[in-house]
mmCIF file of C-alpha atoms and ligand atoms in Angstrom:
data_model
loop_
_atom_site.group_PDB
_atom_site.id
_atom_site.type_symbol
_atom_site.label_atom_id
_atom_site.label_comp_id
_atom_site.label_asym_id
_atom_site.label_seq_id
_atom_site.Cartn_x
_atom_site.Cartn_y
_atom_site.Cartn_z
ATOM 1 C CA MET K 1 -1.766 -0.498 34.788
ATOM 2 C CA GLU K 2 -1.195 -1.828 31.788
ATOM 3 C CA PRO K 3 -0.464 0.415 28.169
ATOM 4 C CA ILE K 4 -3.420 1.250 26.419
ATOM 5 C CA LEU K 5 -0.980 0.623 23.319
ATOM 6 C CA LEU K 6 1.732 -1.685 23.582
ATOM 7 C CA VAL K 7 5.068 -0.329 21.684
ATOM 8 C CA ASP K 8 7.436 -3.259 20.968
ATOM 9 C CA ARG K 9 10.664 -2.416 19.464
ATOM 10 C CA HIS K 10 12.504 -4.481 17.367
ATOM 11 C CA GLU K 11 15.608 -4.513 15.285
ATOM 12 C CA GLY K 12 14.323 -2.372 12.077
ATOM 13 C CA TRP K 13 10.740 -2.739 13.228
ATOM 14 C CA THR K 14 8.481 -1.591 15.488
ATOM 15 C CA ALA K 15 5.065 -3.367 16.483
ATOM 16 C CA LEU K 16 1.917 -1.635 17.786
ATOM 17 C CA THR K 17 -0.259 -3.496 19.749
ATOM 18 C CA LEU K 18 -3.993 -1.928 20.402
ATOM 19 C CA ASN K 19 -4.465 -3.053 24.083
ATOM 20 C CA ARG K 20 -8.012 -2.636 25.561
ATOM 21 C CA PRO K 21 -9.081 -6.091 25.062
ATOM 22 C CA ASP K 22 -12.055 -5.970 27.532
ATOM 23 C CA ARG K 23 -13.186 -3.765 25.131
ATOM 24 C CA LEU K 24 -12.294 -5.149 21.829
ATOM 25 C CA ASN K 25 -9.749 -2.648 21.485
ATOM 26 C CA SER K 26 -12.410 0.032 20.523
ATOM 27 C CA PHE K 27 -10.756 3.141 20.807
ATOM 28 C CA ASN K 28 -11.148 6.063 23.059
ATOM 29 C CA GLU K 29 -9.444 9.040 22.874
ATOM 30 C CA ASP K 30 -6.241 8.023 24.901
ATOM 31 C CA LEU K 31 -5.873 5.506 22.238
ATOM 32 C CA HIS K 32 -6.051 7.530 19.658
ATOM 33 C CA ARG K 33 -3.477 9.792 21.117
ATOM 34 C CA ALA K 34 -1.138 7.182 22.299
ATOM 35 C CA LEU K 35 -1.344 5.496 18.420
ATOM 36 C CA ALA K 36 -0.488 8.652 16.673
ATOM 37 C CA ASP K 37 2.716 9.555 19.051
ATOM 38 C CA ALA K 38 3.643 5.901 18.405
ATOM 39 C CA LEU K 39 3.515 6.105 14.677
ATOM 40 C CA ASP K 40 4.817 9.626 14.805
ATOM 41 C CA ALA K 41 7.819 7.993 16.295
ATOM 42 C CA ALA K 42 7.972 5.278 14.449
ATOM 43 C CA GLY K 43 7.981 7.818 11.145
ATOM 44 C CA GLN K 44 11.083 9.887 12.645
ATOM 45 C CA ASP K 45 12.911 6.741 13.990
ATOM 46 C CA GLU K 46 15.337 6.012 11.411
ATOM 47 C CA GLY K 47 15.788 2.568 12.740
ATOM 48 C CA VAL K 48 12.367 1.837 12.480
ATOM 49 C CA ARG K 49 11.916 0.541 8.603
ATOM 50 C CA ALA K 50 8.457 -1.247 8.901
ATOM 51 C CA VAL K 51 5.578 -0.971 11.464
ATOM 52 C CA LEU K 52 3.142 -4.229 12.572
ATOM 53 C CA LEU K 53 -0.485 -3.164 14.009
ATOM 54 C CA THR K 54 -2.297 -5.695 15.391
ATOM 55 C CA GLY K 55 -4.595 -6.178 19.075
ATOM 56 C CA ALA K 56 -4.331 -7.962 22.024
ATOM 57 C CA GLY K 57 -7.176 -10.393 22.892
ATOM 58 C CA ARG K 58 -9.644 -12.216 20.576
ATOM 59 C CA GLY K 59 -10.237 -8.829 18.713
ATOM 60 C CA PHE K 60 -8.333 -6.526 16.798
ATOM 61 C CA CYS K 61 -10.394 -3.468 17.026
ATOM 62 C CA ALA K 62 -14.350 -2.929 17.387
ATOM 63 C CA GLY K 63 -14.222 0.960 16.361
ATOM 64 C CA GLN K 64 -15.413 4.019 17.982
ATOM 65 C CA ASP K 65 -15.630 3.034 22.053
ATOM 66 C CA LEU K 66 -19.558 3.301 22.102
ATOM 67 C CA SER K 67 -19.231 3.740 25.979
ATOM 68 C CA ASP K 68 -17.999 6.926 25.386
ATOM 69 C CA ARG K 69 -21.075 7.814 23.515
ATOM 70 C CA SER K 70 -23.686 7.520 26.032
ATOM 71 C CA PRO K 71 -27.598 8.566 24.076
ATOM 72 C CA SER K 72 -28.385 10.629 27.500
ATOM 73 C CA ASP K 73 -25.608 13.277 26.604
ATOM 74 C CA ALA K 74 -26.020 16.306 24.645
ATOM 75 C CA PRO K 75 -25.815 15.384 20.951
ATOM 76 C CA ARG K 76 -22.203 15.484 19.719
ATOM 77 C CA ASP K 77 -20.669 16.385 16.703
ATOM 78 C CA LEU K 78 -19.235 13.283 15.511
ATOM 79 C CA GLY K 79 -17.882 15.081 12.657
ATOM 80 C CA ALA K 80 -15.226 16.582 14.824
ATOM 81 C CA THR K 81 -13.953 13.318 16.281
ATOM 82 C CA ILE K 82 -13.876 12.161 12.816
ATOM 83 C CA GLU K 83 -11.845 15.445 11.909
ATOM 84 C CA ALA K 84 -9.718 15.510 15.167
ATOM 85 C CA PHE K 85 -8.879 11.538 15.473
ATOM 86 C CA TYR K 86 -9.771 8.767 13.333
ATOM 87 C CA ASN K 87 -9.310 10.800 9.656
ATOM 88 C CA PRO K 88 -5.582 11.789 11.054
ATOM 89 C CA LEU K 89 -5.046 8.182 11.875
ATOM 90 C CA VAL K 90 -5.751 7.089 8.600
ATOM 91 C CA ARG K 91 -3.252 9.782 6.957
ATOM 92 C CA ARG K 92 -0.504 8.897 8.890
ATOM 93 C CA ILE K 93 -0.959 5.396 8.160
ATOM 94 C CA ARG K 94 -0.894 6.075 4.382
ATOM 95 C CA ALA K 95 1.745 8.693 4.851
ATOM 96 C CA LEU K 96 3.953 6.684 6.945
ATOM 97 C CA ARG K 97 7.124 6.492 4.896
ATOM 98 C CA LYS K 98 7.221 2.563 5.659
ATOM 99 C CA PRO K 99 5.136 -0.278 5.079
ATOM 100 C CA VAL K 100 2.434 -0.908 7.612
ATOM 101 C CA VAL K 101 1.733 -4.367 8.428
ATOM 102 C CA CYS K 102 -2.128 -5.317 9.670
ATOM 103 C CA ALA K 103 -2.294 -8.427 11.481
ATOM 104 C CA VAL K 104 -6.290 -8.334 12.001
ATOM 105 C CA ASN K 105 -6.159 -11.060 15.144
ATOM 106 C CA GLY K 106 -9.688 -10.841 15.384
ATOM 107 C CA VAL K 107 -12.910 -9.088 14.449
ATOM 108 C CA ALA K 108 -12.452 -5.893 13.004
ATOM 109 C CA ALA K 109 -15.596 -3.994 13.269
ATOM 110 C CA GLY K 110 -16.689 -0.277 12.167
ATOM 111 C CA ALA K 111 -13.602 2.028 12.216
ATOM 112 C CA GLY K 112 -11.716 -0.870 13.395
ATOM 113 C CA ALA K 113 -12.315 -2.294 9.931
ATOM 114 C CA ASN K 114 -11.190 0.342 7.600
ATOM 115 C CA ILE K 115 -8.192 1.159 10.026
ATOM 116 C CA ALA K 116 -7.045 -2.670 9.008
ATOM 117 C CA LEU K 117 -7.797 -1.648 5.497
ATOM 118 C CA ALA K 118 -5.891 1.813 5.771
ATOM 119 C CA CYS K 119 -2.334 -0.478 5.872
ATOM 120 C CA ASP K 120 -0.069 -1.438 3.301
ATOM 121 C CA ILE K 121 -0.788 -5.173 4.043
ATOM 122 C CA VAL K 122 -3.383 -7.088 5.832
ATOM 123 C CA LEU K 123 -3.051 -10.529 7.322
ATOM 124 C CA ALA K 124 -6.064 -11.955 9.090
ATOM 125 C CA ALA K 125 -6.570 -14.997 11.089
ATOM 126 C CA ARG K 126 -8.807 -17.318 9.883
ATOM 127 C CA SER K 127 -11.273 -17.124 12.586
ATOM 128 C CA ALA K 128 -11.260 -13.216 12.107
ATOM 129 C CA LYS K 129 -14.173 -10.878 10.392
ATOM 130 C CA PHE K 130 -14.550 -7.722 8.732
ATOM 131 C CA ILE K 131 -17.839 -5.719 9.547
ATOM 132 C CA GLN K 132 -18.695 -2.404 8.229
ATOM 133 C CA ALA K 133 -21.010 -2.491 11.915
ATOM 134 C CA PHE K 134 -21.860 1.674 11.249
ATOM 135 C CA ALA K 135 -25.275 0.711 9.373
ATOM 136 C CA LYS K 136 -26.381 -0.989 12.973
ATOM 137 C CA ILE K 137 -26.251 2.148 14.874
ATOM 138 C CA GLY K 138 -27.585 4.563 12.087
ATOM 139 C CA LEU K 139 -23.543 5.783 10.776
ATOM 140 C CA VAL K 140 -21.813 6.296 7.899
ATOM 141 C CA PRO K 141 -18.639 3.984 7.422
ATOM 142 C CA ASP K 142 -16.167 6.288 7.995
ATOM 143 C CA SER K 143 -11.979 5.991 8.331
ATOM 144 C CA GLY K 144 -11.667 5.356 4.788
ATOM 145 C CA GLY K 145 -14.541 2.908 4.466
ATOM 146 C CA THR K 146 -16.285 4.384 1.320
ATOM 147 C CA TYR K 147 -12.878 5.436 -0.333
ATOM 148 C CA PHE K 148 -10.849 1.613 0.136
ATOM 149 C CA LEU K 149 -14.188 -0.900 -0.365
ATOM 150 C CA PRO K 150 -15.414 -0.228 -3.503
ATOM 151 C CA ARG K 151 -11.431 -0.155 -4.977
ATOM 152 C CA LEU K 152 -10.640 -3.123 -3.142
ATOM 153 C CA ILE K 153 -13.928 -5.058 -4.004
ATOM 154 C CA GLY K 154 -16.089 -3.451 -6.227
ATOM 155 C CA ASP K 155 -18.862 -1.291 -5.844
ATOM 156 C CA ALA K 156 -21.890 -3.683 -5.204
ATOM 157 C CA ARG K 157 -20.073 -5.652 -2.590
ATOM 158 C CA ALA K 158 -18.737 -2.424 -0.782
ATOM 159 C CA ARG K 159 -22.602 -0.817 -1.168
ATOM 160 C CA ALA K 160 -24.015 -4.161 0.181
ATOM 161 C CA LEU K 161 -21.509 -4.639 3.262
ATOM 162 C CA ALA K 162 -22.097 -0.846 4.114
ATOM 163 C CA LEU K 163 -25.751 -1.114 3.904
ATOM 164 C CA LEU K 164 -26.311 -4.587 5.311
ATOM 165 C CA ALA K 165 -23.539 -4.449 8.048
ATOM 166 C CA GLU K 166 -23.022 -8.179 7.297
ATOM 167 C CA PRO K 167 -19.716 -9.732 8.777
ATOM 168 C CA VAL K 168 -16.957 -11.052 5.771
ATOM 169 C CA PRO K 169 -15.208 -13.715 7.157
ATOM 170 C CA ALA K 170 -11.060 -13.605 6.733
ATOM 171 C CA GLU K 171 -11.660 -16.234 4.033
ATOM 172 C CA THR K 172 -13.776 -14.467 2.089
ATOM 173 C CA ALA K 173 -11.770 -11.120 2.651
ATOM 174 C CA GLU K 174 -9.171 -12.673 1.113
ATOM 175 C CA SER K 175 -10.884 -14.167 -2.005
ATOM 176 C CA TRP K 176 -12.455 -10.988 -2.699
ATOM 177 C CA GLY K 177 -8.940 -8.944 -2.882
ATOM 178 C CA MET K 178 -9.933 -7.246 0.369
ATOM 179 C CA ILE K 179 -7.114 -8.474 2.486
ATOM 180 C CA TRP K 180 -4.070 -10.077 1.529
ATOM 181 C CA LYS K 181 -3.887 -13.338 3.329
ATOM 182 C CA VAL K 182 -5.112 -14.976 5.813
ATOM 183 C CA VAL K 183 -3.310 -16.982 8.237
ATOM 184 C CA ASP K 184 -3.912 -20.142 10.941
ATOM 185 C CA ASP K 185 -4.902 -18.521 14.048
ATOM 186 C CA ALA K 186 -1.976 -19.928 15.897
ATOM 187 C CA ALA K 187 0.486 -18.873 13.287
ATOM 188 C CA LEU K 188 -0.738 -15.067 12.582
ATOM 189 C CA GLN K 189 1.465 -13.140 14.996
ATOM 190 C CA ASP K 190 4.632 -15.168 14.072
ATOM 191 C CA GLU K 191 3.981 -14.477 10.254
ATOM 192 C CA ALA K 192 3.219 -10.969 10.760
ATOM 193 C CA ARG K 193 5.969 -10.553 13.039
ATOM 194 C CA ALA K 194 8.380 -12.041 10.313
ATOM 195 C CA LEU K 195 6.670 -10.114 7.170
ATOM 196 C CA THR K 196 7.363 -6.807 9.127
ATOM 197 C CA ALA K 197 10.978 -7.718 10.151
ATOM 198 C CA ARG K 198 11.461 -8.759 6.458
ATOM 199 C CA LEU K 199 10.195 -5.961 4.831
ATOM 200 C CA ALA K 200 12.462 -3.647 7.384
ATOM 201 C CA THR K 201 15.685 -5.119 5.242
ATOM 202 C CA GLN K 202 14.386 -3.858 2.219
ATOM 203 C CA PRO K 203 14.917 -0.958 0.081
ATOM 204 C CA THR K 204 13.198 1.566 2.474
ATOM 205 C CA GLN K 205 12.853 4.699 0.289
ATOM 206 C CA GLY K 206 12.194 2.935 -2.693
ATOM 207 C CA LEU K 207 8.743 1.584 -0.773
ATOM 208 C CA ALA K 208 8.322 4.434 0.422
ATOM 209 C CA LEU K 209 7.999 6.092 -2.887
ATOM 210 C CA THR K 210 5.995 3.124 -4.191
ATOM 211 C CA LYS K 211 3.628 3.284 -1.289
ATOM 212 C CA ALA K 212 3.117 7.390 -2.815
ATOM 213 C CA ALA K 213 2.468 5.754 -5.886
ATOM 214 C CA PHE K 214 -0.250 3.469 -5.084
ATOM 215 C CA ASN K 215 -1.524 6.307 -2.926
ATOM 216 C CA ALA K 216 -2.148 8.744 -5.474
ATOM 217 C CA SER K 217 -3.268 6.064 -7.923
ATOM 218 C CA GLY K 218 -6.949 6.221 -6.951
ATOM 219 C CA GLY K 219 -7.420 9.837 -7.780
ATOM 220 C CA ASN K 220 -5.235 9.923 -11.184
ATOM 221 C CA ASP K 221 -5.946 8.934 -14.404
ATOM 222 C CA LEU K 222 -3.341 7.002 -16.452
ATOM 223 C CA ASN K 223 -1.272 10.049 -17.655
ATOM 224 C CA ALA K 224 -1.082 11.726 -14.382
ATOM 225 C CA GLN K 225 -0.365 7.901 -12.889
ATOM 226 C CA LEU K 226 2.750 7.725 -15.690
ATOM 227 C CA ASP K 227 4.093 11.087 -14.845
ATOM 228 C CA LEU K 228 3.852 10.382 -11.177
ATOM 229 C CA GLU K 229 6.035 7.216 -11.502
ATOM 230 C CA ARG K 230 8.471 8.569 -13.738
ATOM 231 C CA ASP K 231 8.863 11.569 -11.163
ATOM 232 C CA LEU K 232 9.167 8.813 -8.330
ATOM 233 C CA GLN K 233 11.580 6.219 -10.508
ATOM 234 C CA ARG K 234 13.963 9.802 -10.444
ATOM 235 C CA GLN K 235 13.940 9.660 -6.930
ATOM 236 C CA ALA K 236 14.430 6.141 -6.382
ATOM 237 C CA GLY K 237 17.212 6.169 -8.622
ATOM 238 C CA LEU K 238 18.936 8.632 -6.698
ATOM 239 C CA THR K 239 18.634 6.216 -3.443
ATOM 240 C CA PRO K 240 21.880 4.451 -2.360
ATOM 241 C CA ASP K 241 19.887 1.189 -2.234
ATOM 242 C CA TYR K 242 19.159 1.271 -5.498
ATOM 243 C CA ALA K 243 23.027 1.543 -6.489
ATOM 244 C CA GLU K 244 23.021 -1.506 -3.867
ATOM 245 C CA GLY K 245 20.415 -3.412 -6.007
ATOM 246 C CA VAL K 246 22.016 -3.350 -9.074
ATOM 247 C CA LYS K 247 25.433 -4.065 -7.585
ATOM 248 C CA ALA K 248 24.662 -7.106 -6.008
ATOM 249 C CA PHE K 249 22.536 -8.010 -8.722
ATOM 250 C CA MET K 250 25.887 -7.828 -10.949
ATOM 251 C CA GLU K 251 27.548 -9.639 -8.376
ATOM 252 C CA LYS K 252 25.804 -12.390 -8.363
ATOM 253 C CA ARG K 253 24.814 -12.105 -4.284
ATOM 254 C CA ALA K 254 22.270 -10.860 -1.988
ATOM 255 C CA PRO K 255 21.550 -7.099 -1.625
ATOM 256 C CA HIS K 256 22.265 -5.321 1.587
ATOM 257 C CA PHE K 257 19.898 -2.573 1.917
ATOM 258 C CA THR K 258 20.503 0.239 4.204
ATOM 259 C CA GLY K 259 17.375 2.059 3.808
ATOM 260 C CA ARG K 260 18.938 5.542 3.901
ATOM 261 C CA SER K 261 17.846 8.242 1.698
ATOM 262 C CA SER K 262 21.624 9.291 1.020
HETATM 263 O O1 LIG M 1 -18.538 8.119 17.705
HETATM 264 C C1 LIG M 1 -17.470 8.815 16.867
HETATM 265 O O2 LIG M 1 -16.530 9.636 17.603
HETATM 266 C C2 LIG M 1 -17.552 8.523 14.960
HETATM 267 C C3 LIG M 1 -16.774 7.744 14.774
HETATM 268 C C4 LIG M 1 -17.240 5.933 14.806
HETATM 269 C C5 LIG M 1 -16.361 5.150 14.484
HETATM 270 C C6 LIG M 1 -17.020 3.960 14.772
HETATM 271 O O3 LIG M 1 -16.287 2.984 14.557
HETATM 272 S S1 LIG M 1 -18.691 3.616 14.556
HETATM 273 C C7 LIG M 1 -18.905 1.891 15.004
HETATM 274 C C8 LIG M 1 -18.830 1.512 16.626
HETATM 275 N N1 LIG M 1 -18.834 0.072 16.747
HETATM 276 C C9 LIG M 1 -19.386 -0.953 16.745
HETATM 277 O O4 LIG M 1 -20.308 -0.343 16.183
HETATM 278 C C10 LIG M 1 -19.051 -2.317 16.900
HETATM 279 C C11 LIG M 1 -19.719 -2.627 18.539
HETATM 280 N N2 LIG M 1 -19.239 -4.105 18.620
HETATM 281 C C12 LIG M 1 -19.902 -5.034 17.881
HETATM 282 O O5 LIG M 1 -20.686 -5.126 17.195
HETATM 283 C C13 LIG M 1 -19.638 -6.511 18.579
HETATM 284 O O6 LIG M 1 -18.927 -6.142 19.831
HETATM 285 C C14 LIG M 1 -18.634 -6.993 17.731
HETATM 286 C C15 LIG M 1 -19.407 -7.608 16.408
HETATM 287 C C16 LIG M 1 -17.459 -6.129 17.247
HETATM 288 C C17 LIG M 1 -18.340 -8.708 18.311
HETATM 289 O O7 LIG M 1 -19.309 -9.235 19.088
HETATM 290 P P1 LIG M 1 -18.755 -10.114 19.623
HETATM 291 O O8 LIG M 1 -20.293 -11.039 20.211
HETATM 292 O O9 LIG M 1 -17.579 -11.222 19.593
HETATM 293 O O10 LIG M 1 -18.356 -8.963 21.022
HETATM 294 P P2 LIG M 1 -19.503 -8.471 22.396
HETATM 295 O O11 LIG M 1 -19.974 -9.373 23.105
HETATM 296 O O12 LIG M 1 -20.308 -7.926 21.556
HETATM 297 O O13 LIG M 1 -18.104 -7.356 22.555
HETATM 298 C C18 LIG M 1 -17.379 -8.171 23.777
HETATM 299 C C19 LIG M 1 -17.209 -6.683 24.431
HETATM 300 O O14 LIG M 1 -16.611 -5.715 24.231
HETATM 301 C C20 LIG M 1 -18.529 -6.524 25.378
HETATM 302 O O15 LIG M 1 -18.293 -6.338 26.571
HETATM 303 P P3 LIG M 1 -18.968 -6.708 28.368
HETATM 304 O O16 LIG M 1 -20.010 -6.994 27.926
HETATM 305 O O17 LIG M 1 -17.726 -8.128 27.892
HETATM 306 O O18 LIG M 1 -18.724 -5.866 29.289
HETATM 307 C C21 LIG M 1 -18.970 -5.016 24.432
HETATM 308 O O19 LIG M 1 -19.659 -4.353 24.918
HETATM 309 C C22 LIG M 1 -17.285 -4.788 24.039
HETATM 310 N N3 LIG M 1 -17.416 -3.980 23.206
HETATM 311 C C23 LIG M 1 -17.367 -4.570 21.692
HETATM 312 N N4 LIG M 1 -16.966 -3.380 21.062
HETATM 313 C C24 LIG M 1 -17.641 -2.332 21.607
HETATM 314 C C25 LIG M 1 -17.393 -2.437 22.998
HETATM 315 N N5 LIG M 1 -17.433 -1.851 24.289
HETATM 316 C C26 LIG M 1 -17.730 -0.729 23.699
HETATM 317 N N6 LIG M 1 -17.832 0.123 22.324
HETATM 318 C C27 LIG M 1 -17.160 -0.812 21.238
HETATM 319 N N7 LIG M 1 -17.330 -0.384 19.928
#
């Protein structure tokens, strides 16, 4: 049987592919566990300096597998599954001290859309679309949707998308600033791999600190953010990659970053 999550380790980076294409890669508990384990492994592996998340088949991810949510069952505490699976996943992606690239290869719906938005750089196939599908089944946007969306595209658009559950084509998502870039379908995976491989050669500690700064930005006022930047810069300035970056600049050559903390 095919693994539910494909893990492809490359030189310096790893690709994680949600692999339940017949269900548009919707999440069941096994997929949640596999993805959590793979992200933890990527975090612990010093040789992994960037992560690519994508989906197999024609969709990226359709959120929760609704076939695990039979209406004839006793009422289920959905807050418990959010607490156990979706919230830890979003926190893992944001806290990972390495950039996470998401290649949205097709429809991203429900939690699938918001998990994509939790990643650091989102590329999408031209044919992809994003749907806050929750309203169609009486639910609330989760997996950070009500946090990420208003910050990315503004309150007016975020509210309408959540209340109407209308699909947003990838090109609109790009023009609204919801994602980084649209790529032709046939080029998506190659471009996403090249981008992830490029990030894997960059000053990993500095990128991790940059990520931490952006993670904190939403909840900080300017003074707090300036203080945080000072503290993070202090840490960045002590990394070997900073020394190498300045040395390489002065010597007019390309830097060779190791990503190490000391
Ligand atoms: O429950 C909790 O723990 C709380 C957490 C909730 C998080 C959430 O994500 S709630 C939101 C759940 N997701 C949705 O409501 C989206 C449901 N899917 C759709 O609306 C549509 O499938 C799409 C708009 C995503 C794509 O439409 P389309 O026409 O391109 O494809 P399709 O024909 O609807 O789907 C293809 C197959 O995938 C189909 O199976 P079949 O008929 O070929 O055997 C369909 O049933 C299956 N599929 C799609 N989404 C899901 C799914 N199966 C299970 N769960 C899904 N979410």
